[in-house]
Tab-separated table of C-alpha atoms and ligand atoms in Angstrom:
chain	number	residue	atom	x	y	z
A	1	UNK	CA	150.105	146.903	7.314
A	2	UNK	CA	152.797	149.834	6.975
A	3	UNK	CA	155.258	147.718	8.902
A	4	UNK	CA	155.068	144.228	6.581
A	5	UNK	CA	155.150	146.594	3.447
A	6	UNK	CA	158.495	148.501	5.004
A	7	UNK	CA	159.401	145.142	5.385
A	8	UNK	CA	158.441	144.189	2.166
A	9	UNK	CA	160.641	147.390	0.707
A	10	UNK	CA	163.792	146.359	2.825
A	11	UNK	CA	164.161	142.989	1.703
A	12	UNK	CA	163.464	143.631	-2.170
A	13	UNK	CA	165.981	146.667	-1.817
A	14	UNK	CA	168.424	144.287	-0.543
A	15	UNK	CA	168.339	141.910	-2.462
A	16	UNK	CA	168.497	144.395	-5.366
A	17	UNK	CA	171.523	145.391	-3.580
A	18	UNK	CA	171.111	149.184	-3.633
A	19	UNK	CA	173.004	150.766	-1.200
A	20	UNK	CA	171.297	153.054	1.470
A	21	UNK	CA	169.585	155.224	-1.276
A	22	UNK	CA	166.265	154.107	-2.018
A	23	UNK	CA	165.290	155.659	-5.743
A	24	UNK	CA	167.141	155.101	-8.452
A	25	UNK	CA	169.403	157.973	-9.833
A	26	UNK	CA	167.453	160.225	-12.479
A	27	UNK	CA	170.308	160.563	-14.866
A	28	UNK	CA	170.591	156.717	-15.049
A	29	UNK	CA	166.623	156.292	-16.038
A	30	UNK	CA	167.077	158.647	-18.360
A	31	UNK	CA	170.164	157.935	-20.311
A	32	UNK	CA	169.222	153.931	-19.769
A	33	UNK	CA	165.581	155.109	-21.455
A	34	UNK	CA	164.745	154.701	-25.551
A	35	UNK	CA	165.281	157.837	-27.507
A	36	UNK	CA	162.378	159.658	-28.863
A	37	UNK	CA	162.379	160.107	-32.684
A	38	UNK	CA	160.225	158.250	-35.466
A	39	UNK	CA	161.850	155.204	-36.107
A	40	UNK	CA	165.338	156.182	-34.201
A	41	UNK	CA	165.001	154.241	-31.540
A	42	UNK	CA	165.357	151.319	-33.805
A	43	UNK	CA	168.782	152.745	-35.024
A	44	UNK	CA	170.309	153.515	-31.884
A	45	UNK	CA	170.588	151.298	-28.192
A	46	UNK	CA	168.874	152.763	-25.641
A	47	UNK	CA	172.176	153.731	-24.321
A	48	UNK	CA	173.273	156.202	-26.554
A	49	UNK	CA	176.530	157.639	-25.256
A	50	UNK	CA	178.541	159.722	-26.610
A	51	UNK	CA	175.372	161.270	-28.489
A	52	UNK	CA	173.022	163.284	-26.972
A	53	UNK	CA	169.912	165.600	-27.680
A	54	UNK	CA	167.338	167.466	-26.461
A	55	UNK	CA	164.546	166.969	-28.394
A	56	UNK	CA	165.046	163.104	-28.531
A	57	UNK	CA	165.009	163.469	-25.049
A	58	UNK	CA	168.535	162.673	-24.066
A	59	UNK	CA	170.001	165.627	-22.240
A	60	UNK	CA	173.717	166.716	-22.449
A	61	UNK	CA	174.597	163.926	-19.481
A	62	UNK	CA	174.051	161.121	-22.206
A	63	UNK	CA	176.573	162.341	-23.954
A	64	UNK	CA	179.584	164.353	-24.810
A	65	UNK	CA	178.786	167.635	-25.994
A	66	UNK	CA	180.378	167.284	-30.055
A	67	UNK	CA	178.175	164.473	-30.262
A	68	UNK	CA	174.654	166.097	-30.558
A	69	UNK	CA	171.620	164.646	-32.616
A	70	UNK	CA	168.624	166.290	-33.170
A	71	UNK	CA	165.169	165.412	-34.357
A	72	UNK	CA	163.692	166.502	-37.808
A	73	UNK	CA	160.323	167.076	-38.852
A	74	UNK	CA	159.472	164.249	-35.506
A	75	UNK	CA	160.537	161.763	-37.495
A	76	UNK	CA	164.580	161.787	-38.765
A	77	UNK	CA	167.413	161.084	-36.540
A	78	UNK	CA	170.134	163.880	-37.837
A	79	UNK	CA	173.871	164.438	-36.690
A	80	UNK	CA	175.054	167.987	-36.561
A	81	UNK	CA	178.750	167.754	-38.007
A	82	UNK	CA	180.473	171.380	-38.587
A	83	UNK	CA	177.462	172.515	-40.588
A	84	UNK	CA	176.211	169.513	-42.145
A	85	UNK	CA	173.006	167.820	-40.728
A	86	UNK	CA	173.035	164.612	-41.889
A	87	UNK	CA	170.773	161.774	-41.405
A	88	UNK	CA	171.860	158.719	-38.722
A	89	UNK	CA	170.823	155.765	-40.714
A	90	UNK	CA	172.107	152.727	-38.282
A	91	UNK	CA	175.352	152.430	-35.695
A	92	UNK	CA	177.759	149.803	-34.386
A	93	UNK	CA	178.688	151.908	-31.282
A	94	UNK	CA	180.652	148.573	-30.055
A	95	UNK	CA	183.092	150.262	-33.241
A	96	UNK	CA	182.366	153.245	-33.029
A	97	UNK	CA	181.145	154.210	-36.029
A	98	UNK	CA	177.831	155.477	-37.240
A	99	UNK	CA	176.478	155.629	-40.705
A	100	UNK	CA	175.087	158.647	-42.033
A	101	UNK	CA	173.491	160.124	-45.475
A	102	UNK	CA	173.158	163.180	-47.124
A	103	UNK	CA	169.470	165.129	-47.463
A	104	UNK	CA	168.680	164.343	-51.080
A	105	UNK	CA	165.281	166.232	-51.695
A	106	UNK	CA	166.596	166.925	-55.304
A	107	UNK	CA	169.068	168.678	-53.891
A	108	UNK	CA	172.433	168.322	-54.085
A	109	UNK	CA	174.157	166.476	-52.037
A	110	UNK	CA	175.464	168.954	-49.177
A	111	UNK	CA	178.390	166.725	-48.655
A	112	UNK	CA	180.847	167.502	-51.310
A	113	UNK	CA	184.627	167.265	-50.614
A	114	UNK	CA	183.665	165.898	-46.735
A	115	UNK	CA	186.324	164.421	-45.361
A	116	UNK	CA	185.559	164.669	-41.536
A	117	UNK	CA	186.818	166.872	-38.493
A	118	UNK	CA	187.826	167.239	-35.309
A	119	UNK	CA	185.447	164.044	-34.194
A	120	UNK	CA	184.681	162.462	-37.081
A	121	UNK	CA	186.551	160.716	-39.740
A	122	UNK	CA	186.034	158.739	-42.864
A	123	UNK	CA	185.950	155.424	-41.937
A	124	UNK	CA	188.028	152.313	-43.836
A	125	UNK	CA	184.436	150.981	-45.370
A	126	UNK	CA	184.281	154.530	-46.894
A	127	UNK	CA	185.641	155.620	-49.814
A	128	UNK	CA	184.960	158.900	-52.180
A	129	UNK	CA	183.994	159.465	-56.087
A	130	UNK	CA	184.633	162.146	-58.039
A	131	UNK	CA	182.075	164.397	-59.738
A	132	UNK	CA	182.560	166.188	-62.758
A	133	UNK	CA	180.966	168.854	-64.548
A	134	UNK	CA	181.318	168.660	-68.200
A	135	UNK	CA	181.158	170.850	-71.340
A	136	UNK	CA	179.316	168.198	-73.361
A	137	UNK	CA	175.610	167.630	-71.821
A	138	UNK	CA	176.052	163.622	-72.527
A	139	UNK	CA	179.665	162.919	-72.613
A	140	UNK	CA	179.664	159.480	-74.034
A	141	UNK	CA	181.279	157.775	-71.397
A	142	UNK	CA	180.022	159.139	-68.589
A	143	UNK	CA	179.423	155.831	-66.125
A	144	UNK	CA	176.593	158.159	-65.028
A	145	UNK	CA	175.309	160.985	-64.148
A	146	UNK	CA	172.893	162.655	-61.058
A	147	UNK	CA	170.899	165.911	-61.353
A	148	UNK	CA	170.649	168.294	-58.824
A	149	UNK	CA	169.715	171.932	-57.942
A	150	UNK	CA	172.233	173.502	-56.976
A	151	UNK	CA	169.543	176.438	-55.598
A	152	UNK	CA	166.491	177.511	-56.782
A	153	UNK	CA	166.339	177.162	-60.644
A	154	UNK	CA	169.645	176.342	-61.370
A	155	UNK	CA	169.632	172.453	-62.192
A	156	UNK	CA	173.105	170.695	-62.905
A	157	UNK	CA	174.108	167.622	-63.757
A	158	UNK	CA	177.072	166.351	-63.042
A	159	UNK	CA	178.685	163.141	-64.249
A	160	UNK	CA	180.672	160.085	-62.676
A	161	UNK	CA	183.393	158.233	-64.929
A	162	UNK	CA	184.492	154.964	-64.424
A	163	UNK	CA	187.907	154.235	-62.618
A	164	UNK	CA	189.615	153.267	-66.020
A	165	UNK	CA	188.525	155.555	-68.476
A	166	UNK	CA	189.353	159.444	-67.634
A	167	UNK	CA	187.118	161.765	-68.122
A	168	UNK	CA	186.704	163.549	-71.487
A	169	UNK	CA	188.381	167.132	-72.280
A	170	UNK	CA	185.852	169.712	-71.390
A	171	UNK	CA	184.893	167.899	-68.265
A	172	UNK	CA	186.226	169.608	-64.669
A	173	UNK	CA	186.160	167.738	-61.445
A	174	UNK	CA	184.071	169.942	-59.068
A	175	UNK	CA	184.372	167.845	-55.950
A	176	UNK	CA	184.398	164.024	-54.424
A	177	UNK	CA	181.588	162.605	-52.332
A	178	UNK	CA	181.649	160.125	-49.889
A	179	UNK	CA	179.905	156.504	-50.123
A	180	UNK	CA	180.268	152.610	-49.337
A	181	UNK	CA	183.094	150.908	-50.786
A	182	UNK	CA	180.442	148.096	-51.477
A	183	UNK	CA	177.948	151.195	-53.077
A	184	UNK	CA	181.216	152.298	-54.851
A	185	UNK	CA	181.231	149.297	-56.988
A	186	UNK	CA	177.642	148.110	-57.008
A	187	UNK	CA	178.040	151.658	-59.187
A	188	UNK	CA	180.755	150.318	-61.146
A	189	UNK	CA	179.809	147.395	-62.665
A	190	UNK	CA	175.901	148.040	-62.754
A	191	UNK	CA	173.932	147.771	-65.999
A	192	UNK	CA	171.469	150.729	-64.290
A	193	UNK	CA	174.206	153.509	-63.091
A	194	UNK	CA	171.981	156.106	-62.120
A	195	UNK	CA	169.611	154.019	-60.230
A	196	UNK	CA	172.660	152.709	-58.462
A	197	UNK	CA	174.446	156.144	-57.932
A	198	UNK	CA	171.023	157.071	-56.103
A	199	UNK	CA	171.506	154.320	-54.399
A	200	UNK	CA	174.589	154.360	-53.056
A	201	UNK	CA	173.565	158.307	-51.976
A	202	UNK	CA	170.668	156.483	-49.751
A	203	UNK	CA	172.907	154.500	-48.317
A	204	UNK	CA	175.020	156.694	-46.516
A	205	UNK	CA	178.265	156.514	-45.494
A	206	UNK	CA	180.085	155.136	-42.479
A	207	UNK	CA	181.662	157.451	-40.247
A	208	UNK	CA	184.143	156.500	-37.238
A	209	UNK	CA	183.716	159.039	-34.064
A	210	UNK	CA	186.776	159.640	-32.054
A	211	UNK	CA	185.989	159.297	-28.320
A	212	UNK	CA	188.620	158.235	-25.297
A	213	UNK	CA	187.101	154.986	-24.715
A	214	UNK	CA	189.136	153.444	-21.649
A	215	UNK	CA	187.326	155.669	-19.000
A	216	UNK	CA	183.955	154.303	-20.447
A	217	UNK	CA	184.523	150.681	-20.615
A	218	UNK	CA	185.475	151.264	-17.030
A	219	UNK	CA	182.495	152.340	-16.720
A	220	UNK	CA	180.482	150.020	-18.241
A	221	UNK	CA	182.238	147.005	-16.850
A	222	UNK	CA	180.859	148.543	-13.151
A	223	UNK	CA	177.222	148.217	-14.724
A	224	UNK	CA	177.144	152.478	-14.849
A	225	UNK	CA	176.493	154.472	-17.693
A	226	UNK	CA	179.181	156.503	-19.313
A	227	UNK	CA	178.074	160.012	-19.613
A	228	UNK	CA	178.946	163.340	-18.442
A	229	UNK	CA	178.611	166.301	-16.118
A	230	UNK	CA	176.607	168.832	-18.060
A	231	UNK	CA	177.951	171.907	-16.756
A	232	UNK	CA	181.643	171.112	-17.091
A	233	UNK	CA	181.128	168.657	-19.193
A	234	UNK	CA	183.547	166.460	-17.533
A	235	UNK	CA	183.337	161.948	-17.636
A	236	UNK	CA	180.653	161.080	-14.986
A	237	UNK	CA	179.425	156.890	-14.817
A	238	UNK	CA	176.074	157.487	-14.214
A	239	UNK	CA	175.306	154.345	-11.810
A	240	UNK	CA	172.343	153.490	-9.981
A	241	UNK	CA	173.190	155.654	-6.924
A	242	UNK	CA	174.259	158.426	-8.174
A	243	UNK	CA	177.053	160.076	-11.235
A	244	UNK	CA	180.021	158.873	-9.747
A	245	UNK	CA	183.910	160.475	-11.764
A	246	UNK	CA	185.281	156.800	-13.203
A	247	UNK	CA	183.063	153.716	-12.109
A	248	UNK	CA	180.290	153.082	-9.897
A	249	UNK	CA	183.104	150.995	-7.926
A	250	UNK	CA	184.866	154.664	-7.111
A	251	UNK	CA	183.569	155.776	-3.570
A	252	UNK	CA	183.741	159.215	-5.104
A	253	UNK	CA	180.676	161.641	-5.645
W	301	NAG	C1	164.924	150.732	-23.562
W	301	NAG	O1	164.389	152.000	-22.623
W	301	NAG	C2	163.019	151.069	-22.733
W	301	NAG	C3	162.093	152.582	-22.649
W	301	NAG	O2	162.258	153.201	-21.469
W	301	NAG	C4	162.472	149.856	-22.009
W	301	NAG	O3	161.114	149.595	-22.055
W	301	NAG	C5	163.571	148.969	-22.593
W	301	NAG	O4	163.406	147.407	-21.271
W	301	NAG	C6	164.632	149.339	-22.505
W	301	NAG	N1	166.175	148.621	-23.334
W	301	NAG	C7	166.934	147.866	-22.610
W	301	NAG	C8	167.993	147.028	-23.299
W	301	NAG	O5	167.204	148.569	-21.416
W	302	NAG	C1	155.702	164.078	-32.266
W	302	NAG	O1	155.208	162.806	-32.001
W	302	NAG	C2	154.662	162.709	-30.839
W	302	NAG	C3	155.044	161.231	-30.451
W	302	NAG	O2	153.960	160.224	-32.675
W	302	NAG	C4	153.377	163.228	-31.079
W	302	NAG	O3	153.163	163.011	-29.763
W	302	NAG	C5	154.138	164.717	-31.225
W	302	NAG	O4	152.949	165.561	-31.225
W	302	NAG	C6	155.132	164.935	-32.231
W	302	NAG	N1	155.402	166.326	-32.195
W	302	NAG	C7	154.832	167.294	-33.614
W	302	NAG	C8	155.504	168.847	-33.546
W	302	NAG	O5	154.640	166.839	-34.700
W	303	NAG	C1	180.529	176.210	-43.583
W	303	NAG	O1	178.992	176.116	-44.839
W	303	NAG	C2	179.473	177.778	-45.294
W	303	NAG	C3	178.938	178.161	-46.408
W	303	NAG	O2	177.115	178.217	-45.926
W	303	NAG	C4	181.226	177.282	-46.138
W	303	NAG	O3	181.712	178.744	-46.384
W	303	NAG	C5	181.637	176.755	-45.031
W	303	NAG	O4	183.438	176.211	-45.579
W	303	NAG	C6	181.595	175.545	-44.340
W	303	NAG	N1	182.286	175.584	-43.147
W	303	NAG	C7	182.168	173.853	-42.791
W	303	NAG	C8	183.158	173.754	-41.416
W	303	NAG	O5	181.780	172.963	-43.888
W	304	NAG	C1	163.682	167.915	-48.021
W	304	NAG	O1	162.338	168.039	-48.640
W	304	NAG	C2	160.905	168.628	-47.842
W	304	NAG	C3	159.293	168.481	-48.337
W	304	NAG	O2	159.384	167.772	-49.224
W	304	NAG	C4	161.033	170.237	-46.937
W	304	NAG	O3	160.924	170.399	-45.757
W	304	NAG	C5	162.677	170.115	-46.442
W	304	NAG	O4	162.759	171.110	-46.060
W	304	NAG	C6	163.826	169.256	-47.685
W	304	NAG	N1	164.678	169.698	-46.925
W	304	NAG	C7	166.092	170.077	-47.664
W	304	NAG	C8	167.297	169.983	-47.079
W	304	NAG	O5	165.832	170.788	-48.553
W	305	NAG	C1	164.602	172.023	-58.173
W	305	NAG	O1	163.610	173.079	-57.792
W	305	NAG	C2	162.699	172.949	-58.729
W	305	NAG	C3	161.977	174.248	-58.392
W	305	NAG	O2	162.191	174.601	-57.075
W	305	NAG	C4	161.647	171.999	-58.915
W	305	NAG	O3	160.523	171.982	-59.417
W	305	NAG	C5	162.825	170.810	-59.188
W	305	NAG	O4	161.496	169.875	-58.785
W	305	NAG	C6	163.421	170.720	-58.442
W	305	NAG	N1	164.878	169.541	-59.022
W	305	NAG	C7	164.289	168.172	-58.457
W	305	NAG	C8	165.593	167.342	-59.013
W	305	NAG	O5	164.065	168.350	-57.401
W	306	NAG	C1	172.183	160.625	-67.517
W	306	NAG	O1	172.268	159.264	-68.042
W	306	NAG	C2	171.055	158.966	-69.193
W	306	NAG	C3	171.449	157.555	-68.548
W	306	NAG	O2	172.346	156.614	-69.471
W	306	NAG	C4	171.231	159.365	-70.512
W	306	NAG	O3	169.918	159.121	-70.731
W	306	NAG	C5	170.843	160.778	-69.737
W	306	NAG	O4	171.132	161.522	-71.414
W	306	NAG	C6	172.394	161.039	-69.199
W	306	NAG	N1	171.675	162.971	-68.767
W	306	NAG	C7	173.483	163.462	-68.973
W	306	NAG	C8	172.912	165.234	-68.951
W	306	NAG	O5	174.124	162.821	-69.761
W	307	NAG	C1	164.423	181.649	-54.925
W	307	NAG	O1	162.783	182.266	-55.669
W	307	NAG	C2	162.051	183.001	-54.927
W	307	NAG	C3	161.121	183.139	-56.215
W	307	NAG	O2	161.142	182.245	-56.791
W	307	NAG	C4	162.604	184.168	-54.513
W	307	NAG	O3	162.268	184.812	-53.855
W	307	NAG	C5	163.984	183.304	-53.409
W	307	NAG	O4	164.885	184.577	-52.497
W	307	NAG	C6	164.630	182.510	-53.738
W	307	NAG	N1	165.305	182.144	-52.452
W	307	NAG	C7	167.016	182.013	-52.894
W	307	NAG	C8	167.065	181.300	-51.935
W	307	NAG	O5	167.033	182.286	-54.413
W	308	NAG	C1	185.207	170.598	-53.899
W	308	NAG	O1	187.145	170.463	-53.476
W	308	NAG	C2	187.402	171.103	-55.312
W	308	NAG	C3	188.336	171.477	-54.929
W	308	NAG	O2	189.379	171.428	-53.773
W	308	NAG	C4	186.925	172.431	-55.481
W	308	NAG	O3	187.282	172.968	-57.071
W	308	NAG	C5	185.238	172.496	-55.372
W	308	NAG	O4	184.701	173.420	-55.044
W	308	NAG	C6	184.497	172.245	-54.413
W	308	NAG	N1	183.248	171.855	-53.992
W	308	NAG	C7	182.563	172.053	-53.300
W	308	NAG	C8	180.950	171.697	-53.519
W	308	NAG	O5	182.992	172.799	-52.126
W	309	NAG	C1	185.714	164.176	-9.295
W	309	NAG	O1	185.704	164.724	-10.540
W	309	NAG	C2	185.578	166.372	-9.741
W	309	NAG	C3	186.068	167.078	-11.623
W	309	NAG	O2	185.663	166.505	-12.772
W	309	NAG	C4	186.129	166.918	-9.007
W	309	NAG	O3	186.182	168.291	-8.430
W	309	NAG	C5	186.126	165.886	-7.774
W	309	NAG	O4	187.288	166.314	-6.490
W	309	NAG	C6	186.102	164.730	-7.858
W	309	NAG	N1	186.031	164.383	-7.035
W	309	NAG	C7	186.442	162.686	-5.718
W	309	NAG	C8	186.274	162.417	-5.247
W	309	NAG	O5	187.529	162.895	-6.595
């Protein structure tokens, strides 16, 4: 009985082409499994590299340290960029793009003047829109307005003007916010432009994240999963047998 079991195991694992070792590497398995955060697994594929997050079941070795995700209220996948926390709406990892949005709770968008940092840049599909504060409460040429709380009990109204019309006197530009070019165009053509402005903010904007991709491609081609060494943060190719330095085909540890 035990001998035939042993034989079956031998045959199975020989067919699976696993070298000497009988168990699949834990890091490999973890980084291949689905992330956990509400419906976040529909936003991200199982392999999240270079993203990771301790409360989404993706340890740091599944990604690179600057690209940290977290799960808010146990249901919303968020990315932390500088001191901003943005909702992750969708991803195109093959193009190194994530679509993110500000939290809008009636509070003013926290993405004012945002133009990326060392690790993220605005993708060309993202445009900015200028917001104005006007002394005249209802400037007639205003295309749309958004009212939001700047603090506890102080509400502000900001205005957007058509690109063709210069804002009236008494209006000062207070900054810009990023949005998708398609949403910006829709806003400029909309009849219900306050709704279009809300929609534009809800749709978020595209960020491109910057990582060196060549080494990851070599790893992926060898059926590995890109990851990192938690302590040194250097690249690791996670393979079925064990983590390798660059690809599952190298002979190294
Ligand atoms: C994603 O992970 C889940 C849970 O581990 C697994 O059932 C599923 O097969 C994985 N999908 C892919 C495409 O690997
Ligand atoms: C988060 O959601 C999971 C699955 O729905 C549930 O098991 C867990 O108790 C929740 N945790 C908290 C802190 O709400
Ligand atoms: C972080 O937030 C503070 C105010 O809370 C702001 O002054 C500072 O510019 C922000 N830093 C970055 C990198 O956005
Ligand atoms: C948004 O509102 C929810 C409750 O409605 C609150 O728990 C959360 O802290 C708010 N988020 C922000 C950024 O204000
Ligand atoms: C602004 O804050 C007040 C008090 O916190 C709240 O009642 C109000 O609904 C908020 N305004 C918006 C637009 O959410
Ligand atoms: C905001 O827009 C709405 C709809 O166009 C308009 O009725 C309202 O007066 C505007 N609010 C301000 C403060 O301009
Ligand atoms: C908000 O208002 C409450 C009472 O109305 C006050 O205790 C609190 O300090 C205020 N918070 C801020 C950030 O202003
Ligand atoms: C955005 O930038 C403008 C000009 O650089 C500045 O005047 C404004 O205070 C900034 N707005 C915010 C909300 O940080
Ligand atoms: C793998 O990389 C580590 C540093 O990241 C290095 O110390 C080690 O020597 C490398 N292994 C081989 C076999 O090259």
